[in-house]
Amino acid sequence: MSAEDPNPAATPTPCEDNQGDGRWMSMHNRFVSDSKDKEPDVLFAGDSLVQLMHQFGIWRQLFSPLHCLNFGIGGDGTQHVLWRLSNGELDNISPKVVVLWVGTNNHGHTPEQICGGIMAIVQVIKNKLPHAHTLVLSILPRGKSPNPLRERNARVNELVQEALSSLPHASFFDVDPGFVHTDGSISHQDMYDYLHLTPQGYQAVCEPLHARLKSMLEKPAEN
């Protein structure tokens, strides 16, 4: 890739309708429509780890009381979330915090490209919601045993943390409670398919996240 080539992870791209049922675009349109009559304090945006959170008791227990809206779509990479947030999903709401959790599905992209994609999303949020704070969650390890995608995700986290360190309107939050055991394995009791979280896994991730969000919401708004 030459310096002139655009970063595919930072190029807004609608998801291909490979299955022919239009679900991705239908969900995007529903989110745009949903946002017109909701006033969330917190918006969650991202991939299946965000989407599935909504299906578990943890959402009702911890996040519904904080007035949270969930705009997660399974399979999304940074380029897909970037397209969605650039095309209407942020236009009718003014949350105080946007929680961004994306990057593990960016197959074929380098850590630098994925970081660029995440930072492009942070910039779109800043442009559309100048008073919101973006909380970027760490990409979790994946796979039962050590593998290249784990290494890639860990490198993305390092790059994103560094890129966000000087920004007043965004910050990084490591949500990995220690899913990788000392022998390098991940338990199916935390991630049932070594990628998606079990209720126990969500509990471990979401309790510290909930505490962080509560403290952010209790702070006076930034002008």
PDB file of C-alpha atoms in Angstrom, residues 19-20 22 51 58 60 74 89 96 111 131 134 149 151 155 198 216 222:
ATOM      1  CA  GLN A  19     -27.020 -12.664   1.853  1.00  0.00           C
ATOM      2  CA  GLY A  20     -29.461 -10.613  -0.214  1.00  0.00           C
ATOM      3  CA  GLY A  22     -30.927  -6.131   3.101  1.00  0.00           C
ATOM      4  CA  GLN A  51     -25.318  -5.638  19.619  1.00  0.00           C
ATOM      5  CA  ILE A  58     -26.717  -6.915  32.010  1.00  0.00           C
ATOM      6  CA  ARG A  60     -31.363  -3.902  31.599  1.00  0.00           C
ATOM      7  CA  GLY A  74     -22.749  -7.930  14.137  1.00  0.00           C
ATOM      8  CA  GLU A  89     -27.276   7.781  13.104  1.00  0.00           C
ATOM      9  CA  LYS A  96     -23.099  13.008  26.630  1.00  0.00           C
ATOM     10  CA  PRO A 111      -3.099  -2.564  13.200  1.00  0.00           C
ATOM     11  CA  HIS A 131     -20.007  18.276  23.337  1.00  0.00           C
ATOM     12  CA  THR A 134     -16.069   9.308  23.102  1.00  0.00           C
ATOM     13  CA  LEU A 149      -5.414 -11.938  15.569  1.00  0.00           C
ATOM     14  CA  GLU A 151      -1.456 -10.035  18.588  1.00  0.00           C
ATOM     15  CA  ARG A 155      -1.241  -3.823  18.890  1.00  0.00           C
ATOM     16  CA  THR A 198     -21.083 -15.324  27.840  1.00  0.00           C
ATOM     17  CA  MET A 216     -18.493  10.477  33.461  1.00  0.00           C
ATOM     18  CA  GLU A 222     -17.773  20.278  28.969  1.00  0.00           C
TER      19      GLU A 222
END
